[in-house]
Amino acid sequence: MTLFALLRRQFRHSRWPSVLLASIVLVVSALLCAWPRAVDAMYTADLQQSVSNLAGSQQAIRAFGSASPPDADFNQPMEESENEGQTARALERIRTDLAQPLGSALGDGRWIAMGLGSPVISPLPDRIRELVLNYAVDLQVLEHIEVIEGTLPGPPPDEIGGDPIELLLSEDSAEAAKWTVGEEGSVRVRLSATIRERENIPSEQRVVLSGIYKAIDPGAEYWSLNNTLLSAAEEYDPDTGTAVNATAFISPRAFLITRLAAEQQQTSYWYPMATEALTARTAPQVEAQLREFLGTPQSVPAAFVPGPTVVFGSETPDAIAEATQRAASTNQILALLASGPLGVCLATAALAVRLLIERRRQALALVSARGASEWQVRGSLALDGLILAVPAAALGALAAILLVPVPFAVGHVGWAVAAAFVPAALMALQHRRGDDARDDLAPFTRNRWRLSAEGAVVVLAVVATTLLFQRGIAQGTLEYGEVDALLSATPLLIALAVCVLVLRLYPVPLAWFARARRRQPGLIGFLGATRAVRSPGAGLVPVLALIVGLAVVLFSGVLLSTFRAGVGDAAQADVGADLRIQGPPFTTQEVAAIGEVDGVTSVAPVTDLSRLRAEVRGETKDVNLLTTDPSAMRGVQEGLAGAFPPSLLAALEEPTSDGALPVVVSPVLELEPGTAVELRYRGTTIDLEVVGVGSENTVFTPAAEWMLVGQDAINSVEERTFQPSVILTDLGEDADPQAVMGAVEDITGPQILLQTPDQNVERTLGSASGFGLQLGLWAVIVSMVLLCSLTIVMTSVVNTPARNRLISLLRTLGFPPRRDGALMLWELGPIAAAAILAGTALGLVLPLIILDSIDLSAFTGGEDEPALAINPLLVLALVAGFMVVVLASLAAAVAAGRRQRLAAVLRMTDS
């Protein structure tokens, strides 16, 4: 007989155990291969999303120079300009000299030259007290704008003081400056009188508005980088009028003249970030290379030689680092949770191997009797395991590669390769030559090897738990893809220790029950309890599966509820109210109208009184002075997570001992309560006293150096009208946030930012990292439930030979077939009940041990680690669902066992 025919015959003899073992290897290898690939896919999506969410000015790699490019770069008309010249070549050289993959992640270099600070001296439009022009040249501006009135700026005059220089303003800037196409003005030429007299240069240069444009795509990165080109800065004074600072495009050739009218020159250089080039494999390198690039001065050409050096800056490396930390945390959390399912998978594979060996025991005994050595028998079993497992593992890995399409890495298949050798090792180790003794008659507590193994498990669990308390998961030191193996295995080690405890303790009440039933009528109770004490199911495997399964399910549920609660708290702390309104200063009438919107119960405006100078013990500090109504703020933020401390708001309403105004300050100012402060305010000096210290980051202002004073207190110094830029709004329980936001936009106009906590929650939960973490937790829950169900059924199948021997004996003594199910229920019922009780307790205790070592703040978006949150409904639903699956599996095992034919049972012997 050929080797192939022999293997085929052997496979047919033990077909279903072989298929079961191969199926387990296939599924496990697929999951082990899909896991790192799925984390890579989540990391890549989160990475690109995080960088894309940055404003253009934060995302781009940008630098500023205080000199203009060489004059030759401006020698082209506006309508035919191209990004060529010395500056463009220098930017391209800088990019091509970068190491890969950073060079590929950056787009083509761009630049804009600007002349800043050119006041119009005459004539000024009505109610415009000051009009300051800035001049901009961008050789590629026509890609971003559309002229809606007038024409593009034409060539400049031949000499200074000749024909007017033509300007192109945005629609918003022209409206703010109250200029129309064709309107002229004059600007001062900033040359000394001596030079002007010597060169016969006029002191003024006329300018004219030749056209008005609008942005083709106002949301493009270009306008975030150059927002002054799209809208003018306005400062309104009800007494003197409005001061306007507007930036106009000019013909490139005109820049050589207008820079003589500007107070200073500035050139902006930038590279756009190609977010699609950021992947899980390239991101760490890009971050490291980008940080090195940002710290290195770069030479750029200028109108003078040698040209200046500039240093590029960007917030992209920080966004990459945050995404990397989230991915590393996700990988570590999933590894922590996966240790349980992997342990159960190993136990399930051991059951399948045991079943397979039982089917081949007679053949193995015959081979041994014919002279085969122990190593030869074990080697043949290992070969059988490889023949079954290697193709299954390859198919599983291939399926994972096809289902999760990310760039291939050797590390993706490492665990799948290891899974292919597990069955071979188990088959070689589980074979016992000539061992026909009954395990159920062996002493339950006298096996020294078992005692050693149990002691080692308990010691390892204690050591791992101690390390977990001492250093946690050490997330700050883990690189992406790394896993702290010992700490990740802590849940499994603790579960194994609990299994040892259950296996040692649960026979005690059963033995008592068996002794009580010994002298009472009825065989089932006594026999079932006695068998459960002597041979508890299949030993450790079902106990491990049920305890680990329920513990991991509950732990995942608690982690899920803690994450979602943390997201909600972080969203409330970030918004600061049911609705946060931010925009240009709002008038008193607008604030009153917002307060009367249907659904709004109260409002708390916050006014920034500008940046002022404070003096503390001879030291000068620049601070942003904020004011609000403390009582209204307490009412708006009542019950919100991360609310400004009510005690500090109350302190703003209490008088101080020396009559100074009470203020709460940022910790950045390093001022202790009771410190006296002198503040320059509207031409006078007022005395302040620090009554409390808040947190550095507050919803009131993006500034880090701030002071908060009550409205009534600051009004006692000088009565004034407040124009807040932030309005925190409290909504009624039945209010529709969308309807309220629509009404607010009708009052203030669309140029405002509206935020609600629900929007932040939806954005966080829907992000790649948030969705990936939740999906991973639910995948762990489902996989554990299925594994436990499979383990129960397989345990029943493994127990079939011993059970059939007992039933055959009982049948000869007249035991009725209808009682077979009750006897089978005793096999797994007691151990299942004990394991479920222990698993529930462990699942509720495990979060208290481990959650303090898991960093969820990277996912929630909050500054602080979210507190443990247990959702009772979710916990009850998970426990109930798990018990339903276990009961259904027990019922299926009992039903399958009762289908034994009488003839098959009667043929069983004790051999």
mmCIF file of C-alpha atoms in Angstrom, residues 110-341:
data_model
loop_
_atom_site.group_PDB
_atom_site.id
_atom_site.type_symbol
_atom_site.label_atom_id
_atom_site.label_comp_id
_atom_site.label_asym_id
_atom_site.label_seq_id
_atom_site.Cartn_x
_atom_site.Cartn_y
_atom_site.Cartn_z
ATOM 1 C CA ARG A 110 4.683 76.510 -3.023
ATOM 2 C CA TRP A 111 5.421 80.098 -2.009
ATOM 3 C CA ILE A 112 3.651 83.443 -1.586
ATOM 4 C CA ALA A 113 5.451 86.783 -1.272
ATOM 5 C CA MET A 114 3.728 89.530 0.711
ATOM 6 C CA GLY A 115 4.319 93.177 1.496
ATOM 7 C CA LEU A 116 2.687 93.964 4.838
ATOM 8 C CA GLY A 117 1.507 97.226 6.345
ATOM 9 C CA SER A 118 0.702 99.834 3.663
ATOM 10 C CA PRO A 119 -1.908 102.320 5.015
ATOM 11 C CA VAL A 120 -4.149 104.122 2.559
ATOM 12 C CA ILE A 121 -3.690 107.800 3.337
ATOM 13 C CA SER A 122 -6.429 109.170 1.113
ATOM 14 C CA PRO A 123 -9.263 109.061 0.463
ATOM 15 C CA LEU A 124 -10.860 106.801 3.121
ATOM 16 C CA PRO A 125 -14.398 105.454 2.649
ATOM 17 C CA ASP A 126 -17.158 106.583 4.980
ATOM 18 C CA ARG A 127 -17.005 105.109 8.529
ATOM 19 C CA ILE A 128 -13.591 103.570 7.806
ATOM 20 C CA ARG A 129 -11.143 105.118 10.239
ATOM 21 C CA GLU A 130 -8.143 103.160 8.929
ATOM 22 C CA LEU A 131 -7.483 101.029 5.846
ATOM 23 C CA VAL A 132 -4.247 99.047 5.730
ATOM 24 C CA LEU A 133 -3.341 97.138 2.564
ATOM 25 C CA ASN A 134 -1.104 94.102 2.205
ATOM 26 C CA TYR A 135 0.177 93.039 -1.229
ATOM 27 C CA ALA A 136 0.419 89.365 -2.226
ATOM 28 C CA VAL A 137 1.976 87.565 -5.174
ATOM 29 C CA ASP A 138 1.260 83.907 -5.893
ATOM 30 C CA LEU A 139 2.308 82.569 -9.273
ATOM 31 C CA GLN A 140 -0.373 79.859 -9.128
ATOM 32 C CA VAL A 141 -3.248 81.844 -7.661
ATOM 33 C CA LEU A 142 -5.447 81.442 -10.739
ATOM 34 C CA GLU A 143 -5.928 77.774 -9.779
ATOM 35 C CA HIS A 144 -7.858 78.922 -6.702
ATOM 36 C CA ILE A 145 -9.808 82.059 -7.607
ATOM 37 C CA GLU A 146 -12.528 83.205 -9.977
ATOM 38 C CA VAL A 147 -12.857 86.883 -10.924
ATOM 39 C CA ILE A 148 -16.508 87.881 -10.464
ATOM 40 C CA GLU A 149 -16.172 91.598 -11.193
ATOM 41 C CA GLY A 150 -13.570 93.637 -13.069
ATOM 42 C CA THR A 151 -10.326 92.215 -14.419
ATOM 43 C CA LEU A 152 -7.044 90.755 -13.240
ATOM 44 C CA PRO A 153 -4.352 93.287 -12.261
ATOM 45 C CA GLY A 154 -2.366 94.462 -15.244
ATOM 46 C CA PRO A 155 1.306 95.403 -15.523
ATOM 47 C CA PRO A 156 2.667 98.030 -13.114
ATOM 48 C CA PRO A 157 3.667 101.582 -14.093
ATOM 49 C CA ASP A 158 7.120 102.162 -15.504
ATOM 50 C CA GLU A 159 8.161 104.221 -12.501
ATOM 51 C CA ILE A 160 7.049 104.948 -8.952
ATOM 52 C CA GLY A 161 4.323 107.549 -8.750
ATOM 53 C CA GLY A 162 3.093 106.923 -12.280
ATOM 54 C CA ASP A 163 -0.153 105.122 -13.165
ATOM 55 C CA PRO A 164 -2.065 103.429 -10.352
ATOM 56 C CA ILE A 165 -1.077 99.901 -9.330
ATOM 57 C CA GLU A 166 -4.001 97.560 -9.903
ATOM 58 C CA LEU A 167 -5.315 95.456 -6.995
ATOM 59 C CA LEU A 168 -7.505 92.367 -6.799
ATOM 60 C CA LEU A 169 -9.503 91.967 -3.567
ATOM 61 C CA SER A 170 -11.723 89.157 -2.350
ATOM 62 C CA GLU A 171 -15.463 89.748 -2.199
ATOM 63 C CA ASP A 172 -15.420 89.910 1.605
ATOM 64 C CA SER A 173 -12.394 92.224 1.754
ATOM 65 C CA ALA A 174 -13.851 94.624 -0.811
ATOM 66 C CA GLU A 175 -17.092 94.788 1.156
ATOM 67 C CA ALA A 176 -15.257 95.358 4.438
ATOM 68 C CA ALA A 177 -13.130 98.146 2.903
ATOM 69 C CA LYS A 178 -16.206 99.595 1.136
ATOM 70 C CA TRP A 179 -14.287 99.721 -2.116
ATOM 71 C CA THR A 180 -15.793 99.276 -5.546
ATOM 72 C CA VAL A 181 -14.084 98.377 -8.810
ATOM 73 C CA GLY A 182 -12.362 101.443 -10.247
ATOM 74 C CA GLU A 183 -12.042 103.243 -6.906
ATOM 75 C CA GLU A 184 -8.603 104.695 -6.201
ATOM 76 C CA GLY A 185 -6.536 105.517 -3.139
ATOM 77 C CA SER A 186 -3.017 106.608 -2.304
ATOM 78 C CA VAL A 187 -0.373 104.900 -0.182
ATOM 79 C CA ARG A 188 2.843 106.295 1.224
ATOM 80 C CA VAL A 189 6.204 105.327 -0.305
ATOM 81 C CA ARG A 190 8.433 104.197 2.573
ATOM 82 C CA LEU A 191 11.726 105.755 1.493
ATOM 83 C CA SER A 192 13.715 108.367 3.315
ATOM 84 C CA ALA A 193 13.349 111.972 2.181
ATOM 85 C CA THR A 194 17.021 112.017 1.150
ATOM 86 C CA ILE A 195 16.621 109.057 -1.212
ATOM 87 C CA ARG A 196 13.368 110.425 -2.642
ATOM 88 C CA GLU A 197 14.969 113.817 -3.370
ATOM 89 C CA ARG A 198 18.093 112.284 -4.836
ATOM 90 C CA GLU A 199 16.168 109.839 -7.034
ATOM 91 C CA ASN A 200 13.264 112.218 -7.650
ATOM 92 C CA ILE A 201 10.739 109.686 -6.285
ATOM 93 C CA PRO A 202 7.252 110.864 -5.242
ATOM 94 C CA SER A 203 6.141 110.327 -1.624
ATOM 95 C CA GLU A 204 2.864 108.634 -2.656
ATOM 96 C CA GLN A 205 1.758 105.907 -5.029
ATOM 97 C CA ARG A 206 -1.781 105.543 -6.291
ATOM 98 C CA VAL A 207 -3.590 102.184 -6.204
ATOM 99 C CA VAL A 208 -6.852 101.178 -7.850
ATOM 100 C CA LEU A 209 -9.205 98.242 -7.370
ATOM 101 C CA SER A 210 -9.257 96.487 -10.762
ATOM 102 C CA GLY A 211 -11.261 93.428 -9.822
ATOM 103 C CA ILE A 212 -13.023 91.334 -7.178
ATOM 104 C CA TYR A 213 -12.669 87.564 -6.839
ATOM 105 C CA LYS A 214 -14.150 84.659 -4.939
ATOM 106 C CA ALA A 215 -12.613 81.336 -4.002
ATOM 107 C CA ILE A 216 -13.334 78.394 -6.300
ATOM 108 C CA ASP A 217 -13.275 76.096 -3.249
ATOM 109 C CA PRO A 218 -13.385 78.048 0.039
ATOM 110 C CA GLY A 219 -12.741 74.837 1.998
ATOM 111 C CA ALA A 220 -9.473 74.051 0.202
ATOM 112 C CA GLU A 221 -6.245 73.814 2.178
ATOM 113 C CA TYR A 222 -4.907 76.849 0.301
ATOM 114 C CA TRP A 223 -7.353 79.203 2.015
ATOM 115 C CA SER A 224 -6.698 77.731 5.450
ATOM 116 C CA LEU A 225 -3.027 78.493 4.891
ATOM 117 C CA ASN A 226 -3.743 81.986 3.574
ATOM 118 C CA ASN A 227 -6.996 82.996 5.259
ATOM 119 C CA THR A 228 -6.127 86.717 5.162
ATOM 120 C CA LEU A 229 -6.464 86.558 1.365
ATOM 121 C CA LEU A 230 -10.121 85.577 1.642
ATOM 122 C CA SER A 231 -11.393 87.898 4.366
ATOM 123 C CA ALA A 232 -10.272 91.164 5.918
ATOM 124 C CA ALA A 233 -9.581 91.754 9.600
ATOM 125 C CA GLU A 234 -11.958 94.302 11.104
ATOM 126 C CA GLU A 235 -11.854 96.160 14.408
ATOM 127 C CA TYR A 236 -15.000 98.113 15.131
ATOM 128 C CA ASP A 237 -15.215 101.129 17.412
ATOM 129 C CA PRO A 238 -18.692 102.690 17.732
ATOM 130 C CA ASP A 239 -17.146 106.146 18.201
ATOM 131 C CA THR A 240 -14.495 106.333 15.468
ATOM 132 C CA GLY A 241 -15.510 103.703 12.944
ATOM 133 C CA THR A 242 -13.897 100.504 11.639
ATOM 134 C CA ALA A 243 -10.230 99.704 11.097
ATOM 135 C CA VAL A 244 -9.774 97.307 8.147
ATOM 136 C CA ASN A 245 -6.708 95.270 7.251
ATOM 137 C CA ALA A 246 -7.108 93.701 3.774
ATOM 138 C CA THR A 247 -4.752 91.712 1.541
ATOM 139 C CA ALA A 248 -4.849 92.194 -2.224
ATOM 140 C CA PHE A 249 -3.311 90.223 -5.067
ATOM 141 C CA ILE A 250 -1.162 92.207 -7.484
ATOM 142 C CA SER A 251 0.660 91.434 -10.701
ATOM 143 C CA PRO A 252 4.019 89.731 -9.945
ATOM 144 C CA ARG A 253 5.907 92.555 -11.696
ATOM 145 C CA ALA A 254 4.186 95.127 -9.488
ATOM 146 C CA PHE A 255 5.695 93.638 -6.331
ATOM 147 C CA LEU A 256 9.012 95.362 -6.999
ATOM 148 C CA ILE A 257 7.200 98.716 -6.564
ATOM 149 C CA THR A 258 4.698 97.866 -3.823
ATOM 150 C CA ARG A 259 7.402 96.525 -1.507
ATOM 151 C CA LEU A 260 8.634 100.115 -1.281
ATOM 152 C CA ALA A 261 5.218 101.057 0.165
ATOM 153 C CA ALA A 262 5.045 98.162 2.655
ATOM 154 C CA GLU A 263 6.322 98.284 6.196
ATOM 155 C CA GLN A 264 7.806 94.787 5.987
ATOM 156 C CA GLN A 265 8.163 91.871 3.607
ATOM 157 C CA GLN A 266 7.329 88.238 4.256
ATOM 158 C CA THR A 267 7.505 85.091 2.165
ATOM 159 C CA SER A 268 5.575 81.964 3.046
ATOM 160 C CA TYR A 269 6.952 78.616 1.856
ATOM 161 C CA TRP A 270 5.047 75.350 2.247
ATOM 162 C CA TYR A 271 4.727 71.756 1.142
ATOM 163 C CA PRO A 272 1.266 70.137 1.185
ATOM 164 C CA MET A 273 1.064 66.781 2.950
ATOM 165 C CA ALA A 274 0.006 63.818 0.798
ATOM 166 C CA THR A 275 -2.088 62.003 3.415
ATOM 167 C CA GLU A 276 -2.675 59.008 1.131
ATOM 168 C CA ALA A 277 1.065 58.261 1.375
ATOM 169 C CA LEU A 278 0.789 57.714 5.134
ATOM 170 C CA THR A 279 0.353 54.033 5.977
ATOM 171 C CA ALA A 280 0.882 51.845 9.014
ATOM 172 C CA ARG A 281 4.290 50.790 7.715
ATOM 173 C CA THR A 282 5.576 54.235 6.689
ATOM 174 C CA ALA A 283 4.115 56.460 9.418
ATOM 175 C CA PRO A 284 6.779 55.908 12.113
ATOM 176 C CA GLN A 285 9.540 56.652 9.602
ATOM 177 C CA VAL A 286 7.715 59.675 8.230
ATOM 178 C CA GLU A 287 7.250 61.053 11.737
ATOM 179 C CA ALA A 288 10.916 60.605 12.670
ATOM 180 C CA GLN A 289 12.176 62.026 9.363
ATOM 181 C CA LEU A 290 9.726 64.918 9.502
ATOM 182 C CA ARG A 291 10.754 65.890 13.037
ATOM 183 C CA GLU A 292 14.373 65.885 11.934
ATOM 184 C CA PHE A 293 13.516 68.000 8.891
ATOM 185 C CA LEU A 294 11.518 70.499 10.946
ATOM 186 C CA GLY A 295 14.505 71.061 13.238
ATOM 187 C CA THR A 296 16.965 71.710 10.394
ATOM 188 C CA PRO A 297 17.355 75.230 8.868
ATOM 189 C CA GLN A 298 16.932 75.341 5.088
ATOM 190 C CA SER A 299 18.471 77.857 2.712
ATOM 191 C CA VAL A 300 16.165 79.703 0.311
ATOM 192 C CA PRO A 301 17.047 82.305 -2.348
ATOM 193 C CA ALA A 302 16.158 85.961 -1.815
ATOM 194 C CA ALA A 303 16.554 89.371 -3.384
ATOM 195 C CA PHE A 304 19.933 89.642 -1.655
ATOM 196 C CA VAL A 305 22.882 87.243 -1.435
ATOM 197 C CA PRO A 306 23.352 85.121 0.545
ATOM 198 C CA GLY A 307 19.713 84.236 1.048
ATOM 199 C CA PRO A 308 18.225 83.603 4.479
ATOM 200 C CA THR A 309 17.614 80.281 6.189
ATOM 201 C CA VAL A 310 14.136 79.269 7.291
ATOM 202 C CA VAL A 311 12.864 76.588 9.668
ATOM 203 C CA PHE A 312 9.742 74.676 8.675
ATOM 204 C CA GLY A 313 7.028 73.858 11.169
ATOM 205 C CA SER A 314 3.935 71.648 11.242
ATOM 206 C CA GLU A 315 1.566 69.892 13.637
ATOM 207 C CA THR A 316 1.482 66.800 11.419
ATOM 208 C CA PRO A 317 4.158 64.916 13.439
ATOM 209 C CA ASP A 318 2.056 65.334 16.590
ATOM 210 C CA ALA A 319 -1.044 64.042 14.770
ATOM 211 C CA ILE A 320 0.945 61.043 13.503
ATOM 212 C CA ALA A 321 2.257 60.384 17.024
ATOM 213 C CA GLU A 322 -1.260 60.509 18.497
ATOM 214 C CA ALA A 323 -2.583 58.116 15.839
ATOM 215 C CA THR A 324 0.382 55.813 16.443
ATOM 216 C CA GLN A 325 -0.316 55.833 20.179
ATOM 217 C CA ARG A 326 -3.967 54.957 19.572
ATOM 218 C CA ALA A 327 -2.958 52.112 17.272
ATOM 219 C CA ALA A 328 -0.390 50.817 19.789
ATOM 220 C CA SER A 329 -3.022 51.031 22.537
ATOM 221 C CA THR A 330 -5.563 49.194 20.382
ATOM 222 C CA ASN A 331 -3.046 46.481 19.587
ATOM 223 C CA GLN A 332 -2.158 46.114 23.267
ATOM 224 C CA ILE A 333 -5.787 46.069 24.439
ATOM 225 C CA LEU A 334 -6.725 43.454 21.863
ATOM 226 C CA ALA A 335 -3.676 41.407 22.832
ATOM 227 C CA LEU A 336 -4.773 41.650 26.453
ATOM 228 C CA LEU A 337 -8.251 40.425 25.549
ATOM 229 C CA ALA A 338 -7.073 37.876 22.981
ATOM 230 C CA SER A 339 -4.970 35.960 25.480
ATOM 231 C CA GLY A 340 -8.163 34.367 26.838
ATOM 232 C CA PRO A 341 -9.601 33.248 23.488
#
